[in-house]
Each structure stands twice: as C-alpha cells, then as structure tokens.
C-alpha cells in the first residue's frame, strides 16, 4: 500500500480510508446489496495485502494461512507467510508471520501458495519456494506444535523438487495422507504417517478434458486446470477445487469417487472477478456452515500482485454440487458474538481503518501506527446488561491521545472515553481504565482513536468490565 514519497504508515491510513468507497465501486455489480460500505468485512485483512488463502479448522477456530504480497509489487514478490484466526468468521486475530523464506536454509525466494494441516497434535505447513541450489520451484514442509507456530523446517531440504508449485494436503478418513500440487501438471504422492516423507514416487493425475474441462483454444494445456488445487472429501465424494484457465483465472472444480480419481469436471465455482488475474481457493466447513475463501484485488492499490483474501458462506446443493459463488464486500455473516468481558487482542479486527500491526514485546501482536481519526471495528460485541468500565493496554513514545468507545459506527453513540498518556516508548506498556455507560445488548464496537498529529499510541489488548 505504499508509493514513493509517502510513508507506508501514512499511506495505509489513506488507503484504508478509501477502502469503503473503492470496494463499493469495484464490486457493486456482484456485491451483496444489503451491507453499507462501512459494514464491509471483505477483504478479511486491511492492514497488509494477503493472498492464497488456506483455512484450517482446529478446536473451534478457523486458522487462516496466507501469503503476503509486498506493497507496490509488480510481480509475485512474496517473502513470508502469515496466520490469522477467528471463531466467528468476522473478527480476525493477526498472529503475524511464523514462517518465512529464511525458515528454509535452502530456499531463495517466492513464498507462494501452501496449506497447513494438523496431525497428532503437530501442524504441518507445505509451501512452494525456489530451491536456491537449482533455481527451480520446490516444496518444503514446516512443522510446529501450535497452529500459530513458530514453524521450523521439518526436514532441512525440499520434500518435493520437481519445478512445480501450489501444494494442497488432505488426510483421508482411513488415515492415508495425500499431497497434491502442480502447475502445469497435477501431481500427487502418498505421504507417510510422519507427514514429512512419502511412499512411492510422485504420480501425475491424468489431465483429461472429461476430468478437468476443456480450455478454449487450449493447445499446450487442453484442460482448464491451471494451478492451486484444493482437495477434500465430503461424505464419500472427493472434491478438487482449482484455479482454472489463465488469465484471468476462475475457480472450477472436479469430483471423484476416490482420492486419486477418476475425476469428473463439474464446472465453475467462482467466475473471474475482482481485479486480480489469479485466484486461489480454500474450502472448509465450520460450525455448521460451508465457507469459500479466495483472493482478489479489492483493497486500494490492489491488483494482480497486491491481492487480498476474502470469504463467502455458501450451501452445497442437495446433490453435493457447489453453487456459483460471487465475490461480495459483505463477506460471511458472524457466527455467534464476541465477548467484550474477556481480554481481546487489539489485533482482533473486523475492519481496520488506518492502522497496522507489529510484534509486541510481550509476545503476540499489537496495533500501531495509530493516527487521529483511525478506528477498529469489532463486530457483534455482546454487552448484555451493561458494561461499567474499559481497560486497554497501551504504549506511547509521544503524548498519547484518546480512545473513544463508540457503538455501531465510528461516529456512533459514545459510551466511554479513555485518555492515553505517553509511556516513554512504543513498547513500554501500561493499563488505562475509564468508565463506560450505555453499552448494553449486542453492538458493533468501534475503537476510535483521536488526538494530535503523528502517531498517538499503540494498543496491545482491551477488555470491558460488566
Ligand atoms: O501467489 C503466487 C501464486 O499465484 C500462487 O502460488 C498461485 O496459486 C497464484 O495465486
């Protein structure tokens, strides 16, 4: 989100301020008609550009693994992967970057599309990178004890080294794990139970037009299959949702009676939309709903190399086919509500305006680069019979400012005002508490940040008292 001669921090403020108008303009043709721009929850992340979503459901939360398109990119310039999580599909917590190119000593560049999976309490993240020794695409596997990392290189070398990209991992109901990947081919291999080695040799899934559709004018590539497979099973049916045709890509899918086929082409999931010539799918079920993750170029400055991850809720047709899903600004509805009476990380955000995040000295992340007029929307806070006070963990190397607590909009009813003083450093943390009145029932909560000029303060977490 930066351009020459402007501070990225300041430009982020401008960019996000423009987001609502931009989103409304670019996606109006396909947008859910109900949400006003200020209610927009897509794209999921407003603080950086994100791409190549890979959602994972674990212990009642969705963990969302993404790539990170660098500001101002003119190529797939990607150095790290990022993790986000949510238990309600609208308020997303930023877990920073627990995996980057340097995690793999043998890798050079291109932190592209991967996927993480859990097995026996460990989390395995399969990612494509350039092998420094060969200059070719390879696939590495990282492992962690937690879905948010930190991740380490599991084997110290490429797991797969055949110049192709975009791994997806799937563990069948019989316990057999499969790794699929490829562009221009579609490969698979059976992973061993350790998830870091495999049996047999990688095999090609035949790319037939019966299995993967017919590419108009396709000569080198007769089928629609391009890249980005996402393989999963629903009931007894296996699905492969993939990026089709190039370019622009759309999302298509095939089904099969078994994990390796034979595949039958089933048609379009998401048409080519949204200002990015690539798209990349991730599909999950969560708390009784089905969700489709994808990316587009919907943030200001967004495009084919500055993408953003978004999500839509959908319902399978009775015969198991997937309906056509369009990009919206509204995103998925909230599942449940947010409890404002437990500690909430400041980087748990439904929609942020002007702010960014960074690693906090005490662990986790904090919100920073806060300037006068910036705000954070936290959706669907359940205040119940009423809040009496608000506490926030703050730090400021300047004179601080004010946190205004507002309901249902950045200029909505003010239910509290907290003063923040200088603490002597951006990571010198202190608590501030202020009285709250009039916060009852369910509301979108806006933390509106006001004060003088320049950066005001950082926020690590906040919590209301009932
Ligand atoms: O993000 C880099 C590449 O773009 C991914 O590996 C592909 O799936 C496409 O989204």
GROMACS .gro file of C-alpha atoms and ligand atoms in nm:
model
  476
    1UNK     CA    1   0.000   0.000   0.000
    2UNK     CA    2   0.293   0.234  -0.029
    3UNK     CA    3   0.409   0.455  -0.310
    4UNK     CA    4   0.727   0.661  -0.342
    5UNK     CA    5   0.747   0.978  -0.131
    6UNK     CA    6   0.488   0.866   0.117
    7UNK     CA    7   0.536   0.685   0.441
    8UNK     CA    8   0.379   0.339   0.417
    9UNK     CA    9   0.219   0.404   0.754
   10UNK     CA   10   0.060   0.729   0.642
   11UNK     CA   11  -0.042   0.583   0.310
   12UNK     CA   12  -0.209   0.294   0.483
   13UNK     CA   13  -0.430   0.546   0.655
   14UNK     CA   14  -0.525   0.699   0.325
   15UNK     CA   15  -0.566   0.363   0.160
   16UNK     CA   16  -0.796   0.220   0.419
   17UNK     CA   17  -0.994   0.539   0.441
   18UNK     CA   18  -1.061   0.498   0.072
   19UNK     CA   19  -1.142   0.129   0.105
   20UNK     CA   20  -1.515   0.157   0.155
   21UNK     CA   21  -1.571   0.374  -0.150
   22UNK     CA   22  -1.337   0.162  -0.360
   23UNK     CA   23  -1.500  -0.162  -0.259
   24UNK     CA   24  -1.845  -0.030  -0.326
   25UNK     CA   25  -1.738   0.092  -0.668
   26UNK     CA   26  -1.545  -0.211  -0.784
   27UNK     CA   27  -1.767  -0.485  -0.653
   28UNK     CA   28  -2.108  -0.328  -0.678
   29UNK     CA   29  -2.202  -0.549  -0.970
   30UNK     CA   30  -2.167  -0.861  -0.761
   31UNK     CA   31  -2.199  -0.730  -0.409
   32UNK     CA   32  -2.450  -0.843  -0.154
   33UNK     CA   33  -2.690  -0.547  -0.175
   34UNK     CA   34  -2.752  -0.521   0.198
   35UNK     CA   35  -2.424  -0.414   0.363
   36UNK     CA   36  -2.328  -0.049   0.352
   37UNK     CA   37  -1.956   0.005   0.283
   38UNK     CA   38  -1.883   0.068   0.648
   39UNK     CA   39  -2.022  -0.277   0.726
   40UNK     CA   40  -1.791  -0.443   0.476
   41UNK     CA   41  -1.598  -0.739   0.612
   42UNK     CA   42  -1.427  -0.835   0.286
   43UNK     CA   43  -1.136  -0.836   0.234
   44UNK     CA   44  -1.067  -1.007   0.566
   45UNK     CA   45  -0.741  -0.819   0.625
   46UNK     CA   46  -0.698  -0.446   0.570
   47UNK     CA   47  -0.353  -0.394   0.726
   48UNK     CA   48  -0.149  -0.567   0.454
   49UNK     CA   49  -0.204  -0.738   0.121
   50UNK     CA   50  -0.273  -1.111   0.158
   51UNK     CA   51  -0.305  -1.392  -0.099
   52UNK     CA   52  -0.353  -1.766  -0.145
   53UNK     CA   53  -0.584  -1.848   0.148
   54UNK     CA   54  -0.559  -2.187   0.320
   55UNK     CA   55  -0.810  -2.222   0.606
   56UNK     CA   56  -0.779  -2.489   0.875
   57UNK     CA   57  -1.041  -2.565   1.143
   58UNK     CA   58  -0.892  -2.661   1.478
   59UNK     CA   59  -1.052  -2.662   1.824
   60UNK     CA   60  -1.342  -2.435   1.731
   61UNK     CA   61  -1.134  -2.175   1.549
   62UNK     CA   62  -1.053  -2.114   1.185
   63UNK     CA   63  -0.682  -2.064   1.127
   64UNK     CA   64  -0.621  -1.885   0.801
   65UNK     CA   65  -0.278  -1.931   0.640
   66UNK     CA   66  -0.196  -1.679   0.369
   67UNK     CA   67   0.084  -1.539   0.162
   68UNK     CA   68   0.181  -1.172   0.184
   69UNK     CA   69   0.207  -0.959  -0.127
   70UNK     CA   70   0.457  -0.681  -0.065
   71UNK     CA   71   0.336  -0.324  -0.104
   72UNK     CA   72   0.378  -0.193  -0.457
   73UNK     CA   73   0.464  -0.535  -0.601
   74UNK     CA   74   0.488  -0.573  -0.976
   75UNK     CA   75   0.545  -0.948  -0.952
   76UNK     CA   76   0.460  -1.222  -0.701
   77UNK     CA   77   0.715  -1.071  -0.464
   78UNK     CA   78   0.646  -1.270  -0.151
   79UNK     CA   79   0.886  -1.324   0.139
   80UNK     CA   80   0.674  -1.463   0.420
   81UNK     CA   81   0.351  -1.636   0.510
   82UNK     CA   82   0.103  -1.507   0.766
   83UNK     CA   83  -0.152  -1.659   1.005
   84UNK     CA   84  -0.489  -1.520   1.118
   85UNK     CA   85  -0.762  -1.681   1.322
   86UNK     CA   86  -1.128  -1.633   1.408
   87UNK     CA   87  -1.402  -1.812   1.597
   88UNK     CA   88  -1.684  -1.615   1.434
   89UNK     CA   89  -1.572  -1.560   1.071
   90UNK     CA   90  -1.581  -1.180   1.102
   91UNK     CA   91  -1.339  -1.078   1.378
   92UNK     CA   92  -0.992  -1.198   1.274
   93UNK     CA   93  -0.686  -1.204   1.500
   94UNK     CA   94  -0.348  -1.129   1.345
   95UNK     CA   95  -0.084  -1.384   1.451
   96UNK     CA   96   0.194  -1.230   1.247
   97UNK     CA   97   0.441  -1.428   1.039
   98UNK     CA   98   0.557  -1.759   1.191
   99UNK     CA   99   0.712  -1.882   0.864
  100UNK     CA  100   0.921  -1.711   0.601
  101UNK     CA  101   1.171  -1.787   0.326
  102UNK     CA  102   1.461  -1.782   0.574
  103UNK     CA  103   1.300  -2.068   0.770
  104UNK     CA  104   1.423  -2.289   0.485
  105UNK     CA  105   1.802  -2.252   0.465
  106UNK     CA  106   1.794  -2.400   0.113
  107UNK     CA  107   1.526  -2.164  -0.022
  108UNK     CA  108   1.583  -1.842  -0.213
  109UNK     CA  109   1.250  -1.664  -0.271
  110UNK     CA  110   0.882  -1.690  -0.367
  111UNK     CA  111   0.676  -1.765  -0.058
  112UNK     CA  112   0.379  -1.878  -0.266
  113UNK     CA  113   0.063  -2.077  -0.207
  114UNK     CA  114   0.067  -2.351   0.058
  115UNK     CA  115  -0.157  -2.530   0.304
  116UNK     CA  116  -0.130  -2.640   0.668
  117UNK     CA  117  -0.283  -2.948   0.829
  118UNK     CA  118  -0.290  -3.093   1.180
  119UNK     CA  119  -0.189  -3.448   1.264
  120UNK     CA  120  -0.132  -3.593   1.611
  121UNK     CA  121  -0.104  -3.251   1.770
  122UNK     CA  122   0.151  -3.117   1.523
  123UNK     CA  123   0.090  -2.873   1.242
  124UNK     CA  124   0.250  -2.932   0.902
  125UNK     CA  125   0.266  -2.647   0.654
  126UNK     CA  126   0.353  -2.736   0.292
  127UNK     CA  127   0.478  -2.444   0.087
  128UNK     CA  128   0.636  -2.382  -0.253
  129UNK     CA  129   0.961  -2.186  -0.272
  130UNK     CA  130   1.253  -2.153  -0.510
  131UNK     CA  131   1.530  -2.402  -0.432
  132UNK     CA  132   1.846  -2.191  -0.419
  133UNK     CA  133   2.064  -2.476  -0.547
  134UNK     CA  134   1.863  -2.534  -0.864
  135UNK     CA  135   1.670  -2.212  -0.917
  136UNK     CA  136   1.358  -2.424  -0.959
  137UNK     CA  137   1.034  -2.438  -0.765
  138UNK     CA  138   1.034  -2.694  -0.485
  139UNK     CA  139   0.806  -2.778  -0.194
  140UNK     CA  140   0.917  -2.758   0.167
  141UNK     CA  141   0.740  -2.875   0.481
  142UNK     CA  142   0.748  -2.684   0.808
  143UNK     CA  143   0.625  -2.815   1.143
  144UNK     CA  144   0.502  -2.653   1.464
  145UNK     CA  145   0.343  -2.751   1.795
  146UNK     CA  146   0.074  -2.486   1.760
  147UNK     CA  147  -0.138  -2.367   1.465
  148UNK     CA  148   0.020  -2.024   1.502
  149UNK     CA  149   0.376  -2.155   1.510
  150UNK     CA  150   0.658  -2.083   1.531
  151UNK     CA  151   0.724  -2.317   1.239
  152UNK     CA  152   1.061  -2.478   1.166
  153UNK     CA  153   1.188  -2.662   0.860
  154UNK     CA  154   1.083  -3.023   0.928
  155UNK     CA  155   1.346  -3.200   0.717
  156UNK     CA  156   1.609  -2.942   0.618
  157UNK     CA  157   1.566  -3.000   0.244
  158UNK     CA  158   1.288  -2.995  -0.015
  159UNK     CA  159   1.018  -3.257   0.028
  160UNK     CA  160   0.938  -3.236  -0.344
  161UNK     CA  161   1.171  -3.090  -0.604
  162UNK     CA  162   1.013  -3.108  -0.949
  163UNK     CA  163   0.978  -2.742  -1.052
  164UNK     CA  164   0.605  -2.722  -0.976
  165UNK     CA  165   0.406  -2.529  -0.716
  166UNK     CA  166   0.092  -2.498  -0.502
  167UNK     CA  167   0.077  -2.793  -0.261
  168UNK     CA  168  -0.252  -2.896  -0.101
  169UNK     CA  169  -0.263  -3.166   0.166
  170UNK     CA  170  -0.550  -3.395   0.252
  171UNK     CA  171  -0.582  -3.672   0.513
  172UNK     CA  172  -0.842  -3.929   0.413
  173UNK     CA  173  -1.080  -4.090   0.659
  174UNK     CA  174  -0.867  -4.406   0.655
  175UNK     CA  175  -0.568  -4.203   0.776
  176UNK     CA  176  -0.380  -4.200   0.446
  177UNK     CA  177  -0.247  -3.851   0.371
  178UNK     CA  178  -0.202  -3.719   0.019
  179UNK     CA  179  -0.006  -3.425  -0.114
  180UNK     CA  180  -0.126  -3.278  -0.445
  181UNK     CA  181   0.041  -2.994  -0.631
  182UNK     CA  182   0.126  -2.864  -0.971
  183UNK     CA  183   0.132  -2.611  -1.249
  184UNK     CA  184   0.115  -2.706  -1.534
  185UNK     CA  185   0.071  -3.071  -1.428
  186UNK     CA  186  -0.130  -3.208  -1.139
  187UNK     CA  187   0.075  -3.439  -0.919
  188UNK     CA  188   0.007  -3.643  -0.608
  189UNK     CA  189   0.202  -3.858  -0.370
  190UNK     CA  190   0.104  -4.060  -0.064
  191UNK     CA  191   0.253  -3.909   0.249
  192UNK     CA  192   0.372  -4.136   0.526
  193UNK     CA  193   0.218  -4.104   0.872
  194UNK     CA  194   0.510  -3.879   0.976
  195UNK     CA  195   0.381  -3.625   0.719
  196UNK     CA  196   0.737  -3.537   0.623
  197UNK     CA  197   0.821  -3.827   0.391
  198UNK     CA  198   0.634  -4.024   0.127
  199UNK     CA  199   0.595  -4.370  -0.018
  200UNK     CA  200   0.641  -4.444  -0.385
  201UNK     CA  201   0.709  -4.179  -0.645
  202UNK     CA  202   0.506  -3.871  -0.729
  203UNK     CA  203   0.250  -3.958  -0.994
  204UNK     CA  204   0.063  -3.742  -1.242
  205UNK     CA  205  -0.314  -3.727  -1.230
  206UNK     CA  206  -0.420  -3.752  -1.594
  207UNK     CA  207  -0.541  -3.412  -1.710
  208UNK     CA  208  -0.825  -3.519  -1.935
  209UNK     CA  209  -1.098  -3.289  -2.058
  210UNK     CA  210  -1.351  -3.528  -1.903
  211UNK     CA  211  -1.181  -3.476  -1.570
  212UNK     CA  212  -1.087  -3.109  -1.581
  213UNK     CA  213  -1.287  -2.942  -1.857
  214UNK     CA  214  -1.187  -2.811  -2.196
  215UNK     CA  215  -0.977  -2.496  -2.223
  216UNK     CA  216  -1.095  -2.275  -2.508
  217UNK     CA  217  -0.814  -2.265  -2.763
  218UNK     CA  218  -0.603  -2.483  -2.536
  219UNK     CA  219  -0.314  -2.647  -2.716
  220UNK     CA  220  -0.029  -2.680  -2.464
  221UNK     CA  221  -0.289  -2.714  -2.192
  222UNK     CA  222  -0.603  -2.879  -2.326
  223UNK     CA  223  -0.784  -2.877  -1.990
  224UNK     CA  224  -0.895  -2.592  -1.769
  225UNK     CA  225  -0.665  -2.699  -1.483
  226UNK     CA  226  -0.410  -2.424  -1.420
  227UNK     CA  227  -0.286  -2.438  -1.058
  228UNK     CA  228  -0.386  -2.411  -0.693
  229UNK     CA  229  -0.561  -2.744  -0.625
  230UNK     CA  230  -0.762  -2.777  -0.301
  231UNK     CA  231  -0.860  -3.138  -0.235
  232UNK     CA  232  -1.108  -3.250   0.031
  233UNK     CA  233  -1.376  -3.508   0.095
  234UNK     CA  234  -1.742  -3.457   0.179
  235UNK     CA  235  -1.934  -3.774   0.260
  236UNK     CA  236  -1.795  -4.024   0.015
  237UNK     CA  237  -1.725  -3.770  -0.260
  238UNK     CA  238  -1.379  -3.624  -0.324
  239UNK     CA  239  -1.354  -3.263  -0.447
  240UNK     CA  240  -1.069  -3.087  -0.624
  241UNK     CA  241  -1.132  -2.712  -0.639
  242UNK     CA  242  -0.871  -2.540  -0.855
  243UNK     CA  243  -0.772  -2.225  -1.039
  244UNK     CA  244  -0.888  -2.268  -1.399
  245UNK     CA  245  -0.764  -2.119  -1.722
  246UNK     CA  246  -0.524  -1.832  -1.745
  247UNK     CA  247  -0.553  -1.543  -1.734
  248UNK     CA  248  -0.776  -1.423  -1.571
  249UNK     CA  249  -0.830  -1.735  -1.370
  250UNK     CA  250  -1.164  -1.854  -1.246
  251UNK     CA  251  -1.228  -2.120  -0.983
  252UNK     CA  252  -1.361  -2.454  -1.104
  253UNK     CA  253  -1.396  -2.800  -0.954
  254UNK     CA  254  -1.399  -3.168  -1.026
  255UNK     CA  255  -1.520  -3.461  -0.819
  256UNK     CA  256  -1.415  -3.824  -0.791
  257UNK     CA  257  -1.513  -4.141  -0.607
  258UNK     CA  258  -1.158  -4.180  -0.475
  259UNK     CA  259  -0.865  -3.957  -0.374
  260UNK     CA  260  -0.680  -4.012  -0.700
  261UNK     CA  261  -0.977  -4.016  -0.936
  262UNK     CA  262  -1.118  -4.078  -1.181
  263UNK     CA  263  -1.210  -3.709  -1.182
  264UNK     CA  264  -1.517  -3.559  -1.347
  265UNK     CA  265  -1.529  -3.190  -1.430
  266UNK     CA  266  -1.822  -3.018  -1.252
  267UNK     CA  267  -1.798  -2.656  -1.364
  268UNK     CA  268  -1.744  -2.309  -1.221
  269UNK     CA  269  -1.736  -2.223  -0.853
  270UNK     CA  270  -1.634  -1.857  -0.879
  271UNK     CA  271  -1.622  -1.671  -1.211
  272UNK     CA  272  -1.324  -1.448  -1.292
  273UNK     CA  273  -1.393  -1.134  -1.088
  274UNK     CA  274  -1.228  -0.884  -0.860
  275UNK     CA  275  -0.924  -0.713  -1.016
  276UNK     CA  276  -0.673  -0.996  -0.975
  277UNK     CA  277  -0.579  -1.219  -1.268
  278UNK     CA  278  -0.513  -1.508  -1.029
  279UNK     CA  279  -0.747  -1.659  -0.780
  280UNK     CA  280  -0.688  -1.931  -0.523
  281UNK     CA  281  -0.947  -2.131  -0.331
  282UNK     CA  282  -0.974  -2.282   0.016
  283UNK     CA  283  -1.293  -2.458   0.130
  284UNK     CA  284  -1.396  -2.560   0.482
  285UNK     CA  285  -1.696  -2.645   0.696
  286UNK     CA  286  -1.712  -2.456   1.027
  287UNK     CA  287  -1.978  -2.458   1.298
  288UNK     CA  288  -2.241  -2.599   1.063
  289UNK     CA  289  -2.171  -2.371   0.765
  290UNK     CA  290  -1.961  -2.406   0.450
  291UNK     CA  291  -1.712  -2.136   0.356
  292UNK     CA  292  -1.523  -2.048   0.041
  293UNK     CA  293  -1.201  -1.846   0.073
  294UNK     CA  294  -1.043  -1.673  -0.227
  295UNK     CA  295  -0.845  -1.363  -0.316
  296UNK     CA  296  -0.899  -1.053  -0.525
  297UNK     CA  297  -0.753  -0.705  -0.572
  298UNK     CA  298  -1.015  -0.518  -0.371
  299UNK     CA  299  -0.803  -0.302  -0.141
  300UNK     CA  300  -0.683   0.036  -0.268
  301UNK     CA  301  -0.369  -0.021  -0.474
  302UNK     CA  302  -0.485  -0.379  -0.517
  303UNK     CA  303  -0.438  -0.585  -0.831
  304UNK     CA  304  -0.276  -0.900  -0.962
  305UNK     CA  305   0.031  -0.864  -0.740
  306UNK     CA  306  -0.131  -0.684  -0.448
  307UNK     CA  307  -0.412  -0.918  -0.354
  308UNK     CA  308  -0.643  -0.960  -0.057
  309UNK     CA  309  -0.809  -1.267   0.090
  310UNK     CA  310  -1.187  -1.276   0.129
  311UNK     CA  311  -1.453  -1.528   0.231
  312UNK     CA  312  -1.812  -1.618   0.139
  313UNK     CA  313  -2.054  -1.852   0.309
  314UNK     CA  314  -2.231  -2.099   0.081
  315UNK     CA  315  -2.458  -2.404   0.087
  316UNK     CA  316  -2.393  -2.718  -0.115
  317UNK     CA  317  -2.675  -2.821  -0.346
  318UNK     CA  318  -2.868  -3.130  -0.240
  319UNK     CA  319  -2.675  -3.343  -0.490
  320UNK     CA  320  -2.340  -3.229  -0.349
  321UNK     CA  321  -2.259  -2.987  -0.628
  322UNK     CA  322  -2.120  -2.645  -0.540
  323UNK     CA  323  -2.328  -2.338  -0.632
  324UNK     CA  324  -2.176  -2.047  -0.820
  325UNK     CA  325  -2.026  -1.811  -0.561
  326UNK     CA  326  -1.969  -1.441  -0.633
  327UNK     CA  327  -1.732  -1.203  -0.458
  328UNK     CA  328  -1.901  -0.965  -0.214
  329UNK     CA  329  -1.794  -0.682   0.014
  330UNK     CA  330  -2.022  -0.808   0.291
  331UNK     CA  331  -1.845  -1.140   0.339
  332UNK     CA  332  -1.972  -1.413   0.567
  333UNK     CA  333  -2.219  -1.347   0.849
  334UNK     CA  334  -2.096  -1.359   1.206
  335UNK     CA  335  -2.120  -1.695   1.381
  336UNK     CA  336  -2.217  -1.617   1.740
  337UNK     CA  337  -2.089  -1.299   1.904
  338UNK     CA  338  -1.776  -1.154   2.062
  339UNK     CA  339  -1.736  -1.146   2.440
  340UNK     CA  340  -1.613  -0.799   2.541
  341UNK     CA  341  -1.569  -0.912   2.903
  342UNK     CA  342  -1.266  -1.128   2.833
  343UNK     CA  343  -0.931  -0.997   2.715
  344UNK     CA  344  -0.945  -0.926   2.344
  345UNK     CA  345  -0.634  -0.867   2.143
  346UNK     CA  346  -0.634  -0.524   1.979
  347UNK     CA  347  -0.531  -0.703   1.660
  348UNK     CA  348  -0.867  -0.885   1.657
  349UNK     CA  349  -1.032  -0.678   1.389
  350UNK     CA  350  -1.340  -0.696   1.167
  351UNK     CA  351  -1.245  -0.380   0.980
  352UNK     CA  352  -0.949  -0.154   1.049
  353UNK     CA  353  -0.907   0.195   0.918
  354UNK     CA  354  -0.557   0.341   0.901
  355UNK     CA  355  -0.390   0.106   1.148
  356UNK     CA  356  -0.120  -0.158   1.109
  357UNK     CA  357   0.014  -0.435   1.333
  358UNK     CA  358   0.356  -0.543   1.458
  359UNK     CA  359   0.505  -0.798   1.700
  360UNK     CA  360   0.454  -0.687   2.063
  361UNK     CA  361   0.739  -0.704   2.314
  362UNK     CA  362   0.545  -0.939   2.539
  363UNK     CA  363   0.450  -1.179   2.259
  364UNK     CA  364   0.171  -1.176   2.005
  365UNK     CA  365   0.098  -0.864   1.807
  366UNK     CA  366  -0.012  -0.509   1.883
  367UNK     CA  367  -0.188  -0.244   1.681
  368UNK     CA  368   0.027   0.054   1.593
  369UNK     CA  369   0.069   0.345   1.354
  370UNK     CA  370  -0.245   0.492   1.507
  371UNK     CA  371  -0.327   0.845   1.397
  372UNK     CA  372  -0.609   1.084   1.469
  373UNK     CA  373  -0.934   0.953   1.322
  374UNK     CA  374  -0.825   0.591   1.271
  375UNK     CA  375  -1.055   0.322   1.401
  376UNK     CA  376  -1.105  -0.050   1.455
  377UNK     CA  377  -1.442  -0.216   1.417
  378UNK     CA  378  -1.505  -0.524   1.632
  379UNK     CA  379  -1.824  -0.685   1.514
  380UNK     CA  380  -2.109  -0.817   1.727
  381UNK     CA  381  -1.992  -0.750   2.081
  382UNK     CA  382  -2.241  -0.893   2.335
  383UNK     CA  383  -2.256  -0.639   2.621
  384UNK     CA  384  -2.558  -0.800   2.787
  385UNK     CA  385  -2.696  -0.592   3.074
  386UNK     CA  386  -2.418  -0.339   3.052
  387UNK     CA  387  -2.050  -0.257   3.081
  388UNK     CA  388  -1.917  -0.038   3.362
  389UNK     CA  389  -1.557   0.018   3.261
  390UNK     CA  390  -1.299  -0.040   2.988
  391UNK     CA  391  -0.931  -0.118   3.024
  392UNK     CA  392  -0.670  -0.114   2.750
  393UNK     CA  393  -0.300  -0.199   2.746
  394UNK     CA  394  -0.131   0.091   2.570
  395UNK     CA  395   0.212   0.236   2.495
  396UNK     CA  396   0.318   0.568   2.351
  397UNK     CA  397   0.651   0.728   2.273
  398UNK     CA  398   0.471   1.059   2.217
  399UNK     CA  399   0.198   1.238   2.412
  400UNK     CA  400  -0.071   0.975   2.361
  401UNK     CA  401  -0.431   1.068   2.282
  402UNK     CA  402  -0.779   0.934   2.341
  403UNK     CA  403  -0.961   0.606   2.278
  404UNK     CA  404  -1.327   0.675   2.209
  405UNK     CA  405  -1.562   0.379   2.254
  406UNK     CA  406  -1.847   0.407   2.006
  407UNK     CA  407  -2.133   0.178   1.907
  408UNK     CA  408  -2.235   0.075   1.555
  409UNK     CA  409  -2.022   0.326   1.368
  410UNK     CA  410  -1.709   0.538   1.404
  411UNK     CA  411  -1.938   0.831   1.480
  412UNK     CA  412  -2.198   0.627   1.670
  413UNK     CA  413  -2.303   0.670   2.032
  414UNK     CA  414  -2.002   0.730   2.254
  415UNK     CA  415  -2.016   0.507   2.562
  416UNK     CA  416  -1.671   0.582   2.703
  417UNK     CA  417  -1.354   0.785   2.657
  418UNK     CA  418  -1.012   0.672   2.773
  419UNK     CA  419  -0.716   0.906   2.793
  420UNK     CA  420  -0.377   0.768   2.699
  421UNK     CA  421  -0.060   0.945   2.817
  422UNK     CA  422   0.294   0.898   2.698
  423UNK     CA  423   0.462   0.588   2.845
  424UNK     CA  424   0.814   0.661   2.726
  425UNK     CA  425   0.824   0.413   2.438
  426UNK     CA  426   0.619   0.232   2.178
  427UNK     CA  427   0.668  -0.095   2.367
  428UNK     CA  428   0.651   0.045   2.724
  429UNK     CA  429   0.312  -0.088   2.820
  430UNK     CA  430   0.067   0.048   3.078
  431UNK     CA  431  -0.301  -0.005   3.153
  432UNK     CA  432  -0.558   0.273   3.120
  433UNK     CA  433  -0.913   0.240   3.254
  434UNK     CA  434  -1.219   0.458   3.205
  435UNK     CA  435  -1.589   0.440   3.297
  436UNK     CA  436  -1.843   0.312   3.045
  437UNK     CA  437  -2.212   0.393   3.030
  438UNK     CA  438  -2.484   0.289   2.786
  439UNK     CA  439  -2.318  -0.022   2.638
  440UNK     CA  440  -2.590  -0.287   2.660
  441UNK     CA  441  -2.709  -0.559   2.423
  442UNK     CA  442  -2.530  -0.651   2.100
  443UNK     CA  443  -2.340  -0.388   1.902
  444UNK     CA  444  -2.053  -0.341   1.667
  445UNK     CA  445  -1.786  -0.176   1.880
  446UNK     CA  446  -1.566   0.092   1.731
  447UNK     CA  447  -1.241   0.189   1.897
  448UNK     CA  448  -1.194   0.535   1.755
  449UNK     CA  449  -0.851   0.683   1.803
  450UNK     CA  450  -0.821   1.059   1.842
  451UNK     CA  451  -0.551   1.304   1.941
  452UNK     CA  452  -0.298   1.539   1.795
  453UNK     CA  453  -0.082   1.487   1.489
  454UNK     CA  454   0.153   1.200   1.416
  455UNK     CA  455   0.142   0.858   1.577
  456UNK     CA  456  -0.052   0.862   1.903
  457UNK     CA  457  -0.011   0.530   2.083
  458UNK     CA  458  -0.012   0.151   2.040
  459UNK     CA  459  -0.275  -0.087   2.178
  460UNK     CA  460  -0.196  -0.445   2.281
  461UNK     CA  461  -0.530  -0.562   2.422
  462UNK     CA  462  -0.854  -0.437   2.574
  463UNK     CA  463  -1.134  -0.565   2.798
  464UNK     CA  464  -1.464  -0.436   2.939
  465UNK     CA  465  -1.586  -0.497   3.293
  466UNK     CA  466  -1.952  -0.591   3.335
  467LIG     O1  467   0.084  -1.629  -0.501
  467LIG     C1  468   0.169  -1.679  -0.601
  467LIG     C2  469   0.093  -1.770  -0.694
  467LIG     O2  470  -0.016  -1.703  -0.751
  467LIG     C3  471   0.031  -1.889  -0.627
  467LIG     O3  472   0.123  -1.991  -0.597
  467LIG     C4  473  -0.071  -1.926  -0.728
  467LIG     O4  474  -0.168  -2.015  -0.680
  467LIG     C5  475  -0.126  -1.791  -0.763
  467LIG     O5  476  -0.224  -1.750  -0.671
   0.00000   0.00000   0.00000
